[in-house]
PDB file of C-alpha atoms in Angstrom:
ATOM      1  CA  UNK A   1     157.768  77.663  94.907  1.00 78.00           C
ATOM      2  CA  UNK A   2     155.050  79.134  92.841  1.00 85.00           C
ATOM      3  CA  UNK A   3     155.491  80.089  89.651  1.00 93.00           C
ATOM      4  CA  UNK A   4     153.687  82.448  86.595  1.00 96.00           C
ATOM      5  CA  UNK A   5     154.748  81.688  83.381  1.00 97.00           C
ATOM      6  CA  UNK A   6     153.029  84.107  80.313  1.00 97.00           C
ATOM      7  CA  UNK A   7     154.856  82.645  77.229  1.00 97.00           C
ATOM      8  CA  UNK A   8     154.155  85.837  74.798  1.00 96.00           C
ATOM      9  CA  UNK A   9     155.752  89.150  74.743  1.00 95.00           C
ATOM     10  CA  UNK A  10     153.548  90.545  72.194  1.00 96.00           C
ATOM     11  CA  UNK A  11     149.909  89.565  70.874  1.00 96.00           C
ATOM     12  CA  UNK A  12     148.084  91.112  67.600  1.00 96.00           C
ATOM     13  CA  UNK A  13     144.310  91.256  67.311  1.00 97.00           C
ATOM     14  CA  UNK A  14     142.619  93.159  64.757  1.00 97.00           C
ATOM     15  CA  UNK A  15     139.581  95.095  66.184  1.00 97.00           C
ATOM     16  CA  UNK A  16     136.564  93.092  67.019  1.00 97.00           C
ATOM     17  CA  UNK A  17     137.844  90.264  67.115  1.00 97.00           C
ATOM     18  CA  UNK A  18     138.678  87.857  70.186  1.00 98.00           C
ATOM     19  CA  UNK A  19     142.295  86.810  71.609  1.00 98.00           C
ATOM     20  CA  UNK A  20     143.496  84.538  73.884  1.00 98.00           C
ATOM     21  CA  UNK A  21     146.478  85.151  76.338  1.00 98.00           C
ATOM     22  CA  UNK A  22     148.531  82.641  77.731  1.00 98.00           C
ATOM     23  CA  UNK A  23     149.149  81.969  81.521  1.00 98.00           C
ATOM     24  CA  UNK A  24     150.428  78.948  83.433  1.00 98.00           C
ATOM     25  CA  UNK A  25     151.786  78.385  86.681  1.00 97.00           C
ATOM     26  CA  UNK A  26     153.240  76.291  89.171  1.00 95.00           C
ATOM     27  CA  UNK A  27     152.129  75.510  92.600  1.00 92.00           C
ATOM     28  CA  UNK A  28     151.723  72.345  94.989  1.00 90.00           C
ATOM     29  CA  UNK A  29     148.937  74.286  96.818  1.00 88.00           C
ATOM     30  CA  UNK A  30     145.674  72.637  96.999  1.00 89.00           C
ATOM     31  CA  UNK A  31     144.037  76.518  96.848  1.00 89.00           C
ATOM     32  CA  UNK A  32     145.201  79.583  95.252  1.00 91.00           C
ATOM     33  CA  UNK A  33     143.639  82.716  93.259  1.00 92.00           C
ATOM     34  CA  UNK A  34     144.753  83.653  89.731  1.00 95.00           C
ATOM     35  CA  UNK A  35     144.177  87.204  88.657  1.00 96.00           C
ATOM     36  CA  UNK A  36     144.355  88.907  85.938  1.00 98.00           C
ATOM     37  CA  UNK A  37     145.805  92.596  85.478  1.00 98.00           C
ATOM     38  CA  UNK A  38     145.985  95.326  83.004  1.00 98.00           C
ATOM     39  CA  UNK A  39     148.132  97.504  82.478  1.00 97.00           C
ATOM     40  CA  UNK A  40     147.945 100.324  79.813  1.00 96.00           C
ATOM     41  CA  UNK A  41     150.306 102.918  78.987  1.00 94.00           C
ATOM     42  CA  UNK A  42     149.371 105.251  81.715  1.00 92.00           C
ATOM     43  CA  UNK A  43     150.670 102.831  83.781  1.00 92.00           C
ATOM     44  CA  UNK A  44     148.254 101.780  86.431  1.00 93.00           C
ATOM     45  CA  UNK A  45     147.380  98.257  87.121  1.00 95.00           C
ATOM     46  CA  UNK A  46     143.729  97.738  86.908  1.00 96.00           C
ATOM     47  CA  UNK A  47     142.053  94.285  88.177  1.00 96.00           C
ATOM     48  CA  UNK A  48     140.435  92.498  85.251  1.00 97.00           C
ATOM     49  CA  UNK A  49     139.185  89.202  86.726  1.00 97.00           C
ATOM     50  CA  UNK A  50     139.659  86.465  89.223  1.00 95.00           C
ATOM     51  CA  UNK A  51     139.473  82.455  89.419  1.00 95.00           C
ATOM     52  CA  UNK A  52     139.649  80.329  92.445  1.00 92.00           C
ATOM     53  CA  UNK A  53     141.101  77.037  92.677  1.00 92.00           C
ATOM     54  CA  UNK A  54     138.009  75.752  93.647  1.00 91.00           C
ATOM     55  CA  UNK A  55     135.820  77.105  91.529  1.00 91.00           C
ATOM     56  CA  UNK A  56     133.593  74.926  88.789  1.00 90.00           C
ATOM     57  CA  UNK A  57     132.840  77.668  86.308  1.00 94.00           C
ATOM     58  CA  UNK A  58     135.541  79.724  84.195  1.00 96.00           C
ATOM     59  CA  UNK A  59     134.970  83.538  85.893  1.00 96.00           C
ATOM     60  CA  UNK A  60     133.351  86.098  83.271  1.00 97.00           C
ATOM     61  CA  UNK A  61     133.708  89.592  83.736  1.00 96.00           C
ATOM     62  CA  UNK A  62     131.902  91.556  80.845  1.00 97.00           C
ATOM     63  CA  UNK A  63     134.095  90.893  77.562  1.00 97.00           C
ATOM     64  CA  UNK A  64     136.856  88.952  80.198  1.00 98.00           C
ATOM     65  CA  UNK A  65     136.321  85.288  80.396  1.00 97.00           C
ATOM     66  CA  UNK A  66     139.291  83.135  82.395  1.00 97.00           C
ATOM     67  CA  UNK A  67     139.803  80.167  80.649  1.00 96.00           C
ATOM     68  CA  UNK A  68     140.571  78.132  83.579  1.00 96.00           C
ATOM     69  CA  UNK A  69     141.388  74.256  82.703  1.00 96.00           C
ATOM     70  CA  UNK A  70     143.435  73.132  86.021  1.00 95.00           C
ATOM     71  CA  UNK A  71     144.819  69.428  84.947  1.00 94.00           C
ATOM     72  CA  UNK A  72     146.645  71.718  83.105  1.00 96.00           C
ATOM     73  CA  UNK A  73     147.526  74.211  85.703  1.00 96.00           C
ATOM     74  CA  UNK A  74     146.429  77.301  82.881  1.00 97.00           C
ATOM     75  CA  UNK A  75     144.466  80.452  83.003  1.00 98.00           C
ATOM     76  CA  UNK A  76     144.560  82.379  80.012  1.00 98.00           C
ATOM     77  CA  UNK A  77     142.248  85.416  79.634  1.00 98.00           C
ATOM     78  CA  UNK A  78     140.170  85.423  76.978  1.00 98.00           C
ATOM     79  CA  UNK A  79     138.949  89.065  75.505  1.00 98.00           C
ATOM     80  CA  UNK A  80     136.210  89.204  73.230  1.00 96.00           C
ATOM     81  CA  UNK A  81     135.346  91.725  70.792  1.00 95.00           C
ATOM     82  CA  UNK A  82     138.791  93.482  71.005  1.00 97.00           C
ATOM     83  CA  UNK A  83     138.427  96.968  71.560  1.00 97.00           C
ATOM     84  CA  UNK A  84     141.123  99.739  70.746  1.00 97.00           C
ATOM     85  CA  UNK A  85     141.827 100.558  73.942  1.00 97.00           C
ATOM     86  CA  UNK A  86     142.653  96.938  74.734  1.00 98.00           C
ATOM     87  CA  UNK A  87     145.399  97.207  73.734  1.00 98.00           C
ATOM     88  CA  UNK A  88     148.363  97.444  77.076  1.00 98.00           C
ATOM     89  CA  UNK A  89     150.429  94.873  79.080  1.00 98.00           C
ATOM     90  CA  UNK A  90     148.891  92.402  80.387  1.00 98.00           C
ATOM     91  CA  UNK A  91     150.252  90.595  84.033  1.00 98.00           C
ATOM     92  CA  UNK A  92     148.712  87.024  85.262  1.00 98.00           C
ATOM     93  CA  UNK A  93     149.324  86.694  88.908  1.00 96.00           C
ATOM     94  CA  UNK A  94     148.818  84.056  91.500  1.00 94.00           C
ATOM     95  CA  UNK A  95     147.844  84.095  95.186  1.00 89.00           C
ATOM     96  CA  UNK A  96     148.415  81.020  97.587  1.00 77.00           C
ATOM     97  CA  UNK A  97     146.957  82.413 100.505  1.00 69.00           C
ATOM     98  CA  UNK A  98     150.321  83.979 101.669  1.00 66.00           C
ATOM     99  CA  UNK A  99     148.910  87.343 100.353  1.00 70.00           C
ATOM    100  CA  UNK A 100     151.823  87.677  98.521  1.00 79.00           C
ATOM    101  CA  UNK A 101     150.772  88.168  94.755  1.00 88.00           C
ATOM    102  CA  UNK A 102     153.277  86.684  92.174  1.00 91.00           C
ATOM    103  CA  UNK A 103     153.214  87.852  88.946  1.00 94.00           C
ATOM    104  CA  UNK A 104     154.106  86.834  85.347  1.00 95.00           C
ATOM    105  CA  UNK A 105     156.341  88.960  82.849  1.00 95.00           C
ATOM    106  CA  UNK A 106     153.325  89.981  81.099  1.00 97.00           C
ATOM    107  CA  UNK A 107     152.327  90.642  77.381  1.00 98.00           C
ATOM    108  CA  UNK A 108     151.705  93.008  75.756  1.00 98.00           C
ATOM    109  CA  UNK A 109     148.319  93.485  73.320  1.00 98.00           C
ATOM    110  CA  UNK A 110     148.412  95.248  70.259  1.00 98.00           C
ATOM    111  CA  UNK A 111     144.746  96.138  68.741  1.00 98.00           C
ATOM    112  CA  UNK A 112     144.590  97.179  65.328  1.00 97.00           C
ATOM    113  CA  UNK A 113     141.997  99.438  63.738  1.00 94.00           C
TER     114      UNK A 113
ATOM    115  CA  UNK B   1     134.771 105.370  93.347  1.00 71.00           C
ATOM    116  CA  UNK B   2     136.723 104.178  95.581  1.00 86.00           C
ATOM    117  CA  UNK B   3     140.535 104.432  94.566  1.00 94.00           C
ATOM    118  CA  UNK B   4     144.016 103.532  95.916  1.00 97.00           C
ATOM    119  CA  UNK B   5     145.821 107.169  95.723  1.00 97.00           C
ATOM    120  CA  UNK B   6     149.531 107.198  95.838  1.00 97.00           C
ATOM    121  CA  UNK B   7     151.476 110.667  96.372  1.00 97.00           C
ATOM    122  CA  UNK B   8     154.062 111.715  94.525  1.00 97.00           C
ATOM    123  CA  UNK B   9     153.546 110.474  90.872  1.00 97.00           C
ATOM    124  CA  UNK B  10     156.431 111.484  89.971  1.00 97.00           C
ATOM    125  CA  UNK B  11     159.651 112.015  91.878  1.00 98.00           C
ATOM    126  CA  UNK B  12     163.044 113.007  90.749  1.00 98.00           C
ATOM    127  CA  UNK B  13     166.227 113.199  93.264  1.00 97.00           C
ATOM    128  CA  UNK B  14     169.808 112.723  93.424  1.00 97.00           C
ATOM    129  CA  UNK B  15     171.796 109.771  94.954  1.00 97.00           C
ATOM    130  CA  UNK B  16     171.838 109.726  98.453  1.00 97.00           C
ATOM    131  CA  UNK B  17     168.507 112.362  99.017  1.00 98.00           C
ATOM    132  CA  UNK B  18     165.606 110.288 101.203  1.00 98.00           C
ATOM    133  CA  UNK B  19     162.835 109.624  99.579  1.00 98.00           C
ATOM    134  CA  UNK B  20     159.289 109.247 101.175  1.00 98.00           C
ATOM    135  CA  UNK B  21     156.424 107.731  99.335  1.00 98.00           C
ATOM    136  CA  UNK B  22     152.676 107.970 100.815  1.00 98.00           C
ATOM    137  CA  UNK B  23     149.631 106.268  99.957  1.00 98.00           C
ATOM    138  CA  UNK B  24     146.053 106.064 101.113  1.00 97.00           C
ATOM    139  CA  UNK B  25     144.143 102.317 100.696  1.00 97.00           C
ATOM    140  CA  UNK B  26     140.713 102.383  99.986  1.00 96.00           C
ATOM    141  CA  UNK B  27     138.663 102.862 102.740  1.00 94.00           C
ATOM    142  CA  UNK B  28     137.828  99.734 105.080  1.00 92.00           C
ATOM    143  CA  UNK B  29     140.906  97.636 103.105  1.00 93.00           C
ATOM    144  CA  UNK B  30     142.895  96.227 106.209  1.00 89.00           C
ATOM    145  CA  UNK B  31     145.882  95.228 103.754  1.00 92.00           C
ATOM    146  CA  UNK B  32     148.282  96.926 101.973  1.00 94.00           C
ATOM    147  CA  UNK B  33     150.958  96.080  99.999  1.00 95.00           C
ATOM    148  CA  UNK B  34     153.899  97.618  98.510  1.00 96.00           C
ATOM    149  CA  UNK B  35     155.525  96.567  94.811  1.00 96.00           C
ATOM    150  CA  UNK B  36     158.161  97.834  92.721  1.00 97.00           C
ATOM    151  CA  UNK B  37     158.202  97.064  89.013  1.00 97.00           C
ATOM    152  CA  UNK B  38     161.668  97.588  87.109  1.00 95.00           C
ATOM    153  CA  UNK B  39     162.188  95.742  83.595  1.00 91.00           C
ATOM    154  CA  UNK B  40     164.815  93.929  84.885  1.00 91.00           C
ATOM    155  CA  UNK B  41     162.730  92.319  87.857  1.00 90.00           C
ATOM    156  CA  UNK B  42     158.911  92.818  86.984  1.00 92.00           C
ATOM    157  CA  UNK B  43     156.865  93.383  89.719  1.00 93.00           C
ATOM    158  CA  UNK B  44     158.390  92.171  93.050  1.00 91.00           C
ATOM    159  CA  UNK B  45     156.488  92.397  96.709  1.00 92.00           C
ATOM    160  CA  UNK B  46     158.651  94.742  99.016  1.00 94.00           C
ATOM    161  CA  UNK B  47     156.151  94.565 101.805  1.00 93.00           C
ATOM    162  CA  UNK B  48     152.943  94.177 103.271  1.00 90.00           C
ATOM    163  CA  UNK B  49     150.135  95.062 106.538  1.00 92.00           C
ATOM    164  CA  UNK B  50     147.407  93.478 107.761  1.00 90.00           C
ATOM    165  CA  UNK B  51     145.522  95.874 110.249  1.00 90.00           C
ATOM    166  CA  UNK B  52     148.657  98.330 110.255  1.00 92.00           C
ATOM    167  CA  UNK B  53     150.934  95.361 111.221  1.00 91.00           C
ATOM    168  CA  UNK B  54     153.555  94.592 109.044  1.00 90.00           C
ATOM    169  CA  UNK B  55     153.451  91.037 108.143  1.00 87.00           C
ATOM    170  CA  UNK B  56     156.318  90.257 105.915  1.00 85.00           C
ATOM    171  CA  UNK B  57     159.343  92.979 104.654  1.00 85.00           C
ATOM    172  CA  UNK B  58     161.235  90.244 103.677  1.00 85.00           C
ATOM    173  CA  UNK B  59     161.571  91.972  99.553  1.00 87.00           C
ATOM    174  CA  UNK B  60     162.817  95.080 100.978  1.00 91.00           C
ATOM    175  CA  UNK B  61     166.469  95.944 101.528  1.00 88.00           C
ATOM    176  CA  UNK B  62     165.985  96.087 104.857  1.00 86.00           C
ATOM    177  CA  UNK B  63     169.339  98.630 105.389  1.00 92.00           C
ATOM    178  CA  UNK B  64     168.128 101.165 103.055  1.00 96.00           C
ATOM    179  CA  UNK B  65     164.072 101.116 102.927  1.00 96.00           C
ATOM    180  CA  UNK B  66     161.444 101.660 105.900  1.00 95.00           C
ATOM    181  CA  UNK B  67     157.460 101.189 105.499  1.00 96.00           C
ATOM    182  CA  UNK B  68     155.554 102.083 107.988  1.00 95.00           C
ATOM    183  CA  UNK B  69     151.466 102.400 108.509  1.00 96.00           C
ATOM    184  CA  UNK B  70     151.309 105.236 110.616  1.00 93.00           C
ATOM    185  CA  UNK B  71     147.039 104.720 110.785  1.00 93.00           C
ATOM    186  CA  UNK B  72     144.540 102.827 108.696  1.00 92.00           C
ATOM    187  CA  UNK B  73     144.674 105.961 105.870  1.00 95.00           C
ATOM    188  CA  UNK B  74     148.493 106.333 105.327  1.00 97.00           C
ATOM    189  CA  UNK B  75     151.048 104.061 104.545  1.00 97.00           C
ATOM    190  CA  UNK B  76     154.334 105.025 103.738  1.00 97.00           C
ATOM    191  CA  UNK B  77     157.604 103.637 101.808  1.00 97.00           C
ATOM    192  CA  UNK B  78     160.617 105.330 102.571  1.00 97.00           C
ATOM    193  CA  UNK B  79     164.185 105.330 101.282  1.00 97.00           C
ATOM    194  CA  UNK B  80     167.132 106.734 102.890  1.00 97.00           C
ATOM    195  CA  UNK B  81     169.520 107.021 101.233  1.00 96.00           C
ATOM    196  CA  UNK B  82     168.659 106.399  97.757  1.00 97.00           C
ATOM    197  CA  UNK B  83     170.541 105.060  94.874  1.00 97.00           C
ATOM    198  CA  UNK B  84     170.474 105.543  91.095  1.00 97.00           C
ATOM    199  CA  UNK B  85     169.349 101.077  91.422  1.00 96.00           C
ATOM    200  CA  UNK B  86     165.973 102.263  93.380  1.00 97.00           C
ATOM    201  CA  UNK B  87     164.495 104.089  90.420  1.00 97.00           C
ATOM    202  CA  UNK B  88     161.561 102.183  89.340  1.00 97.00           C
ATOM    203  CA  UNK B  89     158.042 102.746  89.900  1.00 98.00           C
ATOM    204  CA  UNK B  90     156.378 101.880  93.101  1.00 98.00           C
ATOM    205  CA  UNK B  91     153.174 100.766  93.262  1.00 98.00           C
ATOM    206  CA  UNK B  92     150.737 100.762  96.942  1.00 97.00           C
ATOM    207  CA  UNK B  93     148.025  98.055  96.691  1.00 96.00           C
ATOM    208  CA  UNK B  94     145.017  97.562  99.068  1.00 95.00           C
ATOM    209  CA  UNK B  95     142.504  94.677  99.702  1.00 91.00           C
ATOM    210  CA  UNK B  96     140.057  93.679 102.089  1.00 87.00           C
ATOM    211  CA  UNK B  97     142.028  90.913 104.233  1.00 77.00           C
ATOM    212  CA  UNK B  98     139.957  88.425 103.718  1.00 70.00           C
ATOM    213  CA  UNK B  99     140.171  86.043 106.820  1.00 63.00           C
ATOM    214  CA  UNK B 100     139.939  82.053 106.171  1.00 61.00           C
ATOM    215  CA  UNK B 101     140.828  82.497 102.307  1.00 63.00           C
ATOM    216  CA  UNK B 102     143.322  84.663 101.829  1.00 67.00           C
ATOM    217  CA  UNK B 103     144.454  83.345  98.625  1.00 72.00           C
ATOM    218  CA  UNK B 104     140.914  84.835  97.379  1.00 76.00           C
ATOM    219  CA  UNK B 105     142.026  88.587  98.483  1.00 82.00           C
ATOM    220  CA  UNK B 106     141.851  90.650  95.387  1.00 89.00           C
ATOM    221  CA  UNK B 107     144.338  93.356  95.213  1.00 92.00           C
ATOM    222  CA  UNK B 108     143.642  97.011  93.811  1.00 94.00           C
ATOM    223  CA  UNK B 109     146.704  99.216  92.625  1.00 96.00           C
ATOM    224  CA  UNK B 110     147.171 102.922  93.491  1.00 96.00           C
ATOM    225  CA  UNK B 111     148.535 104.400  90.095  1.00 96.00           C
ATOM    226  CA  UNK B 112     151.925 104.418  91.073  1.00 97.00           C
ATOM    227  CA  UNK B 113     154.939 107.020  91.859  1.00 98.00           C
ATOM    228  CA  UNK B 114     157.960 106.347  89.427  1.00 97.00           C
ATOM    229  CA  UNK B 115     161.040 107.757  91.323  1.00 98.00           C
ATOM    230  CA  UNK B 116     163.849 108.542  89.431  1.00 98.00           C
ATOM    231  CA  UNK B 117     167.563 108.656  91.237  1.00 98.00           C
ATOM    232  CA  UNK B 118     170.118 110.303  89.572  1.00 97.00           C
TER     233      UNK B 118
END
């Protein structure tokens, strides 16, 4: 069965500076997706970034950088520069070609001023 | 900018009323998906279509809840009747349907309809 496991309710940054959030997961599929989600208070769920199983290079998306290390089976996102309105719930989710995203239990940011 | 749009945003109703969701994929997404995301549960996968066909229901309770793709611009979630254990919000997702590597298919969220059942 495949799994998402996000390990931190709650994250503090300090504006400008960078954070790291957690994600592993569990699957005995040779290819999947990992994606990364935000959520802010409004409550949409806007698509951050993606990684692919196969791919060589962590994915970048402006100040969103996957830190993908698969021996490990991890994929934490990686925000640089944290901005104010960084700060929301944030969901790592996992595709194994079923379509069928499953998601973590999310954490939630916190940016200070 | 092409959105996901989910209709109502808000929906209150009392035990037993049906409820009928709607949302519009973006235009030339062949998949769509339906979630529901409760504290208790997180975000669970009710259902999902691939070109209008539904491919998998099996997160729905299948006595109580419908969805249906009446055309390639509506999908719809219905509940009938409801129960105070529905409320939640729903969430309509579209994607491309990427064929050959599916696990690739990124996934864009409408904004949601929380639904209240009293």
């Amino acid at each position: 069965a495949q799994k998402i496991t996000q390990t931190q309710p709650g994250m503090f940054v300090q504006e400008k500076e960078a954070v790291t959030l957690d994600c592993t997961y569990d699957t005995s599929d040779p290819s999947y997706g990992l994606f990364w989600y935000k959520q802010p208070s409004s409550g949409e769920m806007i698509f951050l970034i993606y990684q692919g199983s196969y791919d060589q290079q962590n994915a970048t998306e402006g100040r969103y950088s996957l830190n993908f290390q698969k021996a490990r089976k991890s994929a934490n996102l990686v925000i640089s520069a944290s901005q104010l309105g960084d700060s929301a719930m944030y969901f790592c989710a996992m595709n194994t070609g079923f379509q069928k995203l499953v998601f973590g239990t999310g954490t939630r940011l916190l940016v200070s001023p | 900018d092409a959105r996901v749009t989910q209709t109502p945003r808000h929906k209150v109703t009392e035990m037993g009323q049906e409820v009928t969701m709607r949302c519009q994929p973006i235009l030339g997404h062949n998949t769509v998906f339906w979630y529901r995301q409760t504290m208790m549960q997180g975000l669970e996968l009710l259902a999902y279509f691939r070109n209008r066909a539904p491919l998998d229901d099996s997160g729905m309770p299948k006595d109580r809840f419908s969805a249906e793709m009446p055309d390639a611009t509506l999908a719809t979630l219905k509940i009938q009747p409801s129960e105070p254990r529905d409320s939640a919000v729903y969430f309509c997702a579209s994607g491309l349907g990427v064929t050959g590597t599916t696990y690739t298919d990124t996934q864009y969220f409408g904004p949601g309809t929380r639904l209240t059942v009293l």
